[in-house]
Short mmCIF file of C-alpha atoms and ligand atoms in Angstrom, two decimals:
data_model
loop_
_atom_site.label_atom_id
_atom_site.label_comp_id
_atom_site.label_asym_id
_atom_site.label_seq_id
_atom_site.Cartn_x
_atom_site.Cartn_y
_atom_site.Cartn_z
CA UNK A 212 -6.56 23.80 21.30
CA UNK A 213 -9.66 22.27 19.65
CA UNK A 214 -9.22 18.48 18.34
CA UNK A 215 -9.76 19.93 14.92
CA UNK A 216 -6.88 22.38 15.31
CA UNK A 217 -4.44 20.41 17.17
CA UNK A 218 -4.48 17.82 14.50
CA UNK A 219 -4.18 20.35 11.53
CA UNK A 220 -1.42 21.73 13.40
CA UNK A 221 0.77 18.55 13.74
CA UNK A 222 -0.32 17.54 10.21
CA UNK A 223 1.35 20.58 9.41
CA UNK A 224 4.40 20.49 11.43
CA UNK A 225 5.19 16.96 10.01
CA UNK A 226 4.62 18.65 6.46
CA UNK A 227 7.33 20.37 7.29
CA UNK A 228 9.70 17.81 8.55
CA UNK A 229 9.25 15.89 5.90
CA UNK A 230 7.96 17.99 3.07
CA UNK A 231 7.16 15.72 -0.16
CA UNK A 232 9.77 15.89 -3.15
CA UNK A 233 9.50 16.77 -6.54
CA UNK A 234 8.55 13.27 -8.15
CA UNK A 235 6.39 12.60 -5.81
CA UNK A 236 4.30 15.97 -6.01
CA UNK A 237 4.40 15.01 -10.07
CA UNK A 238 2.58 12.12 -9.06
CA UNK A 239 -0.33 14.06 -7.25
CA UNK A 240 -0.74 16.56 -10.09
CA UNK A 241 -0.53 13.87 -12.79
CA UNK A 242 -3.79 12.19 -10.85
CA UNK A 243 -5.29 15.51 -10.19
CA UNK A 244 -4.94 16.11 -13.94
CA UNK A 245 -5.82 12.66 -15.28
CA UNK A 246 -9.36 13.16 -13.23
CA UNK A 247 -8.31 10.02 -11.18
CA UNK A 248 -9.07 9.34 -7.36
CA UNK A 249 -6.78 11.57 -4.66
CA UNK A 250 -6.29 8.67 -2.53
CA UNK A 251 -2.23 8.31 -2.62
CA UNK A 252 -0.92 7.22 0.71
CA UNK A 253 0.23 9.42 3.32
CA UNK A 254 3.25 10.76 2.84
CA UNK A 255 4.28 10.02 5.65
CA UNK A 256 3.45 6.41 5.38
CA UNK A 257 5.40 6.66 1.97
CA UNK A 258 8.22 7.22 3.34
CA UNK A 259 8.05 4.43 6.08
CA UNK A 260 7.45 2.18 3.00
CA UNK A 261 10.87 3.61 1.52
CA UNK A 262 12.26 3.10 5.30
CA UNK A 263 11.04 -0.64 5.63
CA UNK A 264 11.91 -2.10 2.25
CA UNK A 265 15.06 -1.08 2.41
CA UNK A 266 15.80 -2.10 5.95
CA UNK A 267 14.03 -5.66 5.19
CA UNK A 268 16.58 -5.31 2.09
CA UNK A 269 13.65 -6.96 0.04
CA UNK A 270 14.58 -8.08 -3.21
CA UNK A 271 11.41 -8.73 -4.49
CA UNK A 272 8.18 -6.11 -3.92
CA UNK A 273 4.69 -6.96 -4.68
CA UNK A 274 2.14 -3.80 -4.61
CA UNK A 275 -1.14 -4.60 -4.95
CA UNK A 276 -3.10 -1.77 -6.16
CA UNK A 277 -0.97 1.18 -8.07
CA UNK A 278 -2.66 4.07 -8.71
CA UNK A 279 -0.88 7.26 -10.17
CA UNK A 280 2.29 5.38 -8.98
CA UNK A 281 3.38 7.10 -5.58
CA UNK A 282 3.34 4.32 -3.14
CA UNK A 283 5.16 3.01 -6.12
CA UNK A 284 7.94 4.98 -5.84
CA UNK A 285 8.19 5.03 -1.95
CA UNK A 286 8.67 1.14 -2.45
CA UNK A 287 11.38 0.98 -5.15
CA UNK A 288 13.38 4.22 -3.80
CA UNK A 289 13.41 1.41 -0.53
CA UNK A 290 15.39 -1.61 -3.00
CA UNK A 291 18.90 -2.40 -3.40
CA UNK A 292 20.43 -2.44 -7.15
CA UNK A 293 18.96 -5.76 -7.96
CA UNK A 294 15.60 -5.41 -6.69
CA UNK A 295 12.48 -5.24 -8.16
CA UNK A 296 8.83 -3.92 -8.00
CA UNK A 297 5.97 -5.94 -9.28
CA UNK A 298 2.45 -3.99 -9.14
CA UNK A 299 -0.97 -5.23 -9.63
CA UNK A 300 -3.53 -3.08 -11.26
CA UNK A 301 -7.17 -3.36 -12.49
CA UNK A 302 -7.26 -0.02 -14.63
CA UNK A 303 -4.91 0.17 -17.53
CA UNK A 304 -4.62 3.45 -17.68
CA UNK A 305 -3.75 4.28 -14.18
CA UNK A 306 -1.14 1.42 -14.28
CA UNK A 307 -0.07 3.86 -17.29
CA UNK A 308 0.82 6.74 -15.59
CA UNK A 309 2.40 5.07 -12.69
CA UNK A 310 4.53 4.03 -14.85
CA UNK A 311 5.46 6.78 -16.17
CA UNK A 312 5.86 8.45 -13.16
CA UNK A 313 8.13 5.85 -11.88
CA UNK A 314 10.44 6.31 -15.25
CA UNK A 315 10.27 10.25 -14.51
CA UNK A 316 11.68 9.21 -11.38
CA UNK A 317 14.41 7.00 -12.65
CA UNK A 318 12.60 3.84 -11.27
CA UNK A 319 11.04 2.63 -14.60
CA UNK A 320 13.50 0.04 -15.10
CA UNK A 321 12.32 -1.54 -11.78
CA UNK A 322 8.62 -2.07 -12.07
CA UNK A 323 6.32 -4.59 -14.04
CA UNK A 324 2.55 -3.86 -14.28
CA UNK A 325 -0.09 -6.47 -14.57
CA UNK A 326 -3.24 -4.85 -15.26
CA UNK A 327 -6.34 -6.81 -13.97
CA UNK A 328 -7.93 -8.20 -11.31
CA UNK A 329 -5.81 -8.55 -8.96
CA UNK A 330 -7.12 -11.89 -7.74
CA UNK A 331 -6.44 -12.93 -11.35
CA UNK A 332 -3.03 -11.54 -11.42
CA UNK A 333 -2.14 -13.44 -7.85
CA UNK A 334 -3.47 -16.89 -8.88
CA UNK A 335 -1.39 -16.54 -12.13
CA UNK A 336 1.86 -15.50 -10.25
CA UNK A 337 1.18 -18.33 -7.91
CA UNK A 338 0.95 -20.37 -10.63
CA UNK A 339 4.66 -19.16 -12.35
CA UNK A 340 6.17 -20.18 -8.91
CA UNK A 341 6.23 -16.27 -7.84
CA UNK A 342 8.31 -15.63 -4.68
CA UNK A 343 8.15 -12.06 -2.71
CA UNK A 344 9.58 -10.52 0.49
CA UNK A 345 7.56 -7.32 0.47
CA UNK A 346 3.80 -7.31 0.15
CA UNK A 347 2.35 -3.59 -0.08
CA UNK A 348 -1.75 -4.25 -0.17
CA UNK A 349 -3.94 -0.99 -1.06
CA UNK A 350 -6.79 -2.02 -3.59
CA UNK A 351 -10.06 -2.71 -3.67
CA UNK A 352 -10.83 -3.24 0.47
CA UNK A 353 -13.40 -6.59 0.16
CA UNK A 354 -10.18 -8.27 -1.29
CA UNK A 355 -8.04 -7.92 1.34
CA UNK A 356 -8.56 -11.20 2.95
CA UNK A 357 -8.08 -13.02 -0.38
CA UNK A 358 -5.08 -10.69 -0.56
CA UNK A 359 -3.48 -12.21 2.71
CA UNK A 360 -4.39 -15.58 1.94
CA UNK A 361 -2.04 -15.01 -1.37
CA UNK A 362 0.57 -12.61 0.21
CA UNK A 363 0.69 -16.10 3.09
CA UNK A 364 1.21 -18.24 0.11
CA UNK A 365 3.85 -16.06 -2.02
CA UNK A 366 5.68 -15.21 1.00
CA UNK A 367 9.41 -16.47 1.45
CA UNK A 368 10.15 -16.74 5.52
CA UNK A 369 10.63 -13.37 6.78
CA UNK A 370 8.86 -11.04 4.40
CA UNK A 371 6.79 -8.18 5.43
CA UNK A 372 3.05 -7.54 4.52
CA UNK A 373 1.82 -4.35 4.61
CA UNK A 374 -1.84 -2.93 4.10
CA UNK A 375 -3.19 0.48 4.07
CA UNK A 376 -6.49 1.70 4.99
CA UNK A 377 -7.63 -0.47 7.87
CA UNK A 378 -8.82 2.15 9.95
CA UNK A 379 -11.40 2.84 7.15
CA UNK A 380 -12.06 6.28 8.72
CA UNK A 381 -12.60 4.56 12.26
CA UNK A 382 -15.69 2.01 10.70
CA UNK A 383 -14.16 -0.57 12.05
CA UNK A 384 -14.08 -0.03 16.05
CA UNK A 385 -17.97 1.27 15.22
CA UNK A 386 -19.74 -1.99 15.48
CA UNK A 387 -23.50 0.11 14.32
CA UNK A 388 -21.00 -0.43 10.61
CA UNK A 389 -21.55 -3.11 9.18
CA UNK A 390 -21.12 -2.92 5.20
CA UNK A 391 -19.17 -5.45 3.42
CA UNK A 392 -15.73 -3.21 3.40
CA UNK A 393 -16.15 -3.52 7.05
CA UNK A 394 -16.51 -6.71 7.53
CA UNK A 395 -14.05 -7.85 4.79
CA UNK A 396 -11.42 -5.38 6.92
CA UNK A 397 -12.07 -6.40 10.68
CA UNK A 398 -11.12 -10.03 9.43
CA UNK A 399 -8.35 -8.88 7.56
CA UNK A 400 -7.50 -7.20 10.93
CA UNK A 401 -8.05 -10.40 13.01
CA UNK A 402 -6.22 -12.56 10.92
CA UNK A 403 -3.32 -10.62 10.68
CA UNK A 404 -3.03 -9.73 14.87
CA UNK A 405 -3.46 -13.52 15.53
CA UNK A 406 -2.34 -15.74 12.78
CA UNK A 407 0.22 -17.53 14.27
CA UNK A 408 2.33 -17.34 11.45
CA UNK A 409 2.58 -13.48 11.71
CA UNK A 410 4.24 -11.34 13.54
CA UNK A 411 2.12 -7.66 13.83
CA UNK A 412 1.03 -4.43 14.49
CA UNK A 413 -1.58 -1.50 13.49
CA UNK A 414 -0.36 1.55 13.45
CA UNK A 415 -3.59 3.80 13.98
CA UNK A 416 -2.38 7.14 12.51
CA UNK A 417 -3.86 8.65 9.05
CA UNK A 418 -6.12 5.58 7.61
CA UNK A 419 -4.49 2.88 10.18
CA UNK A 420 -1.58 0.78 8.48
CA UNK A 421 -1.34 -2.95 9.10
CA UNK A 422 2.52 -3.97 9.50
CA UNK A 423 3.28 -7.92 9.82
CA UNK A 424 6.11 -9.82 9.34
CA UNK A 425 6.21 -13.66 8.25
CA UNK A 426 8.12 -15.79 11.15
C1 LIG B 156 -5.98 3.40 -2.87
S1 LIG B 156 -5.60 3.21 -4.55
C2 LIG B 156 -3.88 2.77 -4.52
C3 LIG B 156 -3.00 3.89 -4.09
C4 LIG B 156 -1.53 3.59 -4.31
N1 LIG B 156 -1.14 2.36 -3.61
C5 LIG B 156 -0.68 4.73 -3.78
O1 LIG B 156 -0.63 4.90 -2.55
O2 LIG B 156 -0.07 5.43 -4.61
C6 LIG B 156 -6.35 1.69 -4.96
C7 LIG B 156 -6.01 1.17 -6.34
O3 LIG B 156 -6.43 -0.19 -6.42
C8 LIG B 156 -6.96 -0.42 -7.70
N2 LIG B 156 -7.87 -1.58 -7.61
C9 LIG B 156 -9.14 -1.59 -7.12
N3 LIG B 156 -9.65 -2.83 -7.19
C10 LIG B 156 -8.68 -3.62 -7.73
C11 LIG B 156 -8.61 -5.00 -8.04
N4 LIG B 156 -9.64 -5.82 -7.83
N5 LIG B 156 -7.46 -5.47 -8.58
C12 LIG B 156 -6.40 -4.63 -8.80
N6 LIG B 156 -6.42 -3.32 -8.50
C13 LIG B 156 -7.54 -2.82 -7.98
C14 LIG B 156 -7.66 0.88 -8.06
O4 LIG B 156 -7.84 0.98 -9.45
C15 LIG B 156 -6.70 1.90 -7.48
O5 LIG B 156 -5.76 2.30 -8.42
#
């Protein structure tokens, strides 16, 4: 079997392990309506983020970069009774409709928005005394170091960080790329496999998912 092929073909067979629910396909036609970017994570990465919030039992979720809201809902289906979602988001309207996908869900009650920058956003939680266990990062890629440096900083001792998309597409083992997104993500990359505050991994499937916990 061709590359092409084999890969369709276990793309498909985990489609149907794990084939995406109701709420969640809302999500994808609510962005596909509202004309926004198809750039969701991968369901199966979704549901790892369900799978490792709630076995961190994080109280506290911070999601930088929302979208349509799916990721959203892959974190808070993960939190106990008490916990709660915070999500940072530089469109207001896409902050919008995650939310109301989330209440469609039944998560509503468990998310705040804070539309902006998220740079902005950080340095004003940091600033309220803002404490988190669960970092999900998946915005704007140049920010990601800035977003470690913050998710370091709002992190109580043994919270997770996690960060989508640093693969991009394999431009970042391809040393002929060399654009700012790919330089901004092979330190992101560094720091988190050798800060010595971190504990990490990168798991190369899909887009490449960075998965670090803080000692
Ligand atoms: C890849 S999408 C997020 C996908 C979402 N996490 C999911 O899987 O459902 C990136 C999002 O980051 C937002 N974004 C981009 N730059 C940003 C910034 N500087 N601050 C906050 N959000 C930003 C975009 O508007 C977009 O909604």
């Amino acid at each position: 079997m061709e590359e092409q092929q084999r890969a369709e073909a276990e793309a498909h067979y985990l489609a149907s392990l794990f084939p995406e629910d109701e709420q969640l396909l809302r999500v994808k036609q609510g962005i596909r309506e509202a004309g926004m970017p198809e750039i969701s994570i991968a369901p199966a990465y979704g549901q790892l983020l369900t799978l490792l919030v709630r076995s961190s039992g994080a109280e506290a979720v911070l999601e930088i970069g929302a979208l349509g809201g799916y990721s959203g809902i892959c974190l808070a289906r993960g939190l106990g009774e008490t916990g709660t979602l915070t999500s940072l988001e530089l469109e207001a309207e896409y902050a919008a409709l995650a939310h109301k996908h989330l209440q469609e869900a039944g998560l509503g009650g468990r998310v705040s928005y804070r539309i902006g920058d998220a740079a902005d956003s950080l340095a004003q939680l940091e600033q309220e005394g803002g404490r988190f266990d669960f970092f999900f990062i998946d915005a704007d890629k140049q920010g990601y170091p800035l977003y470690l440096d913050y998710a370091l900083r709002l992190a109580r001792p043994g919270a997770m960080i996690v960060a989508d998309n640093t693969w991009l597409r394999g431009r970042v083992a391809d040393p002929a790329k060399q654009g700012p997104s790919v330089q901004a993500m092979r330190r992101f990359n560094e720091r988190m496999a050798s800060d010595p505050r971190l504990i990490s991994t990168l798991l190369p499937a899909y887009d490449g998912l960075a998965v670090a916990v803080v000692k």
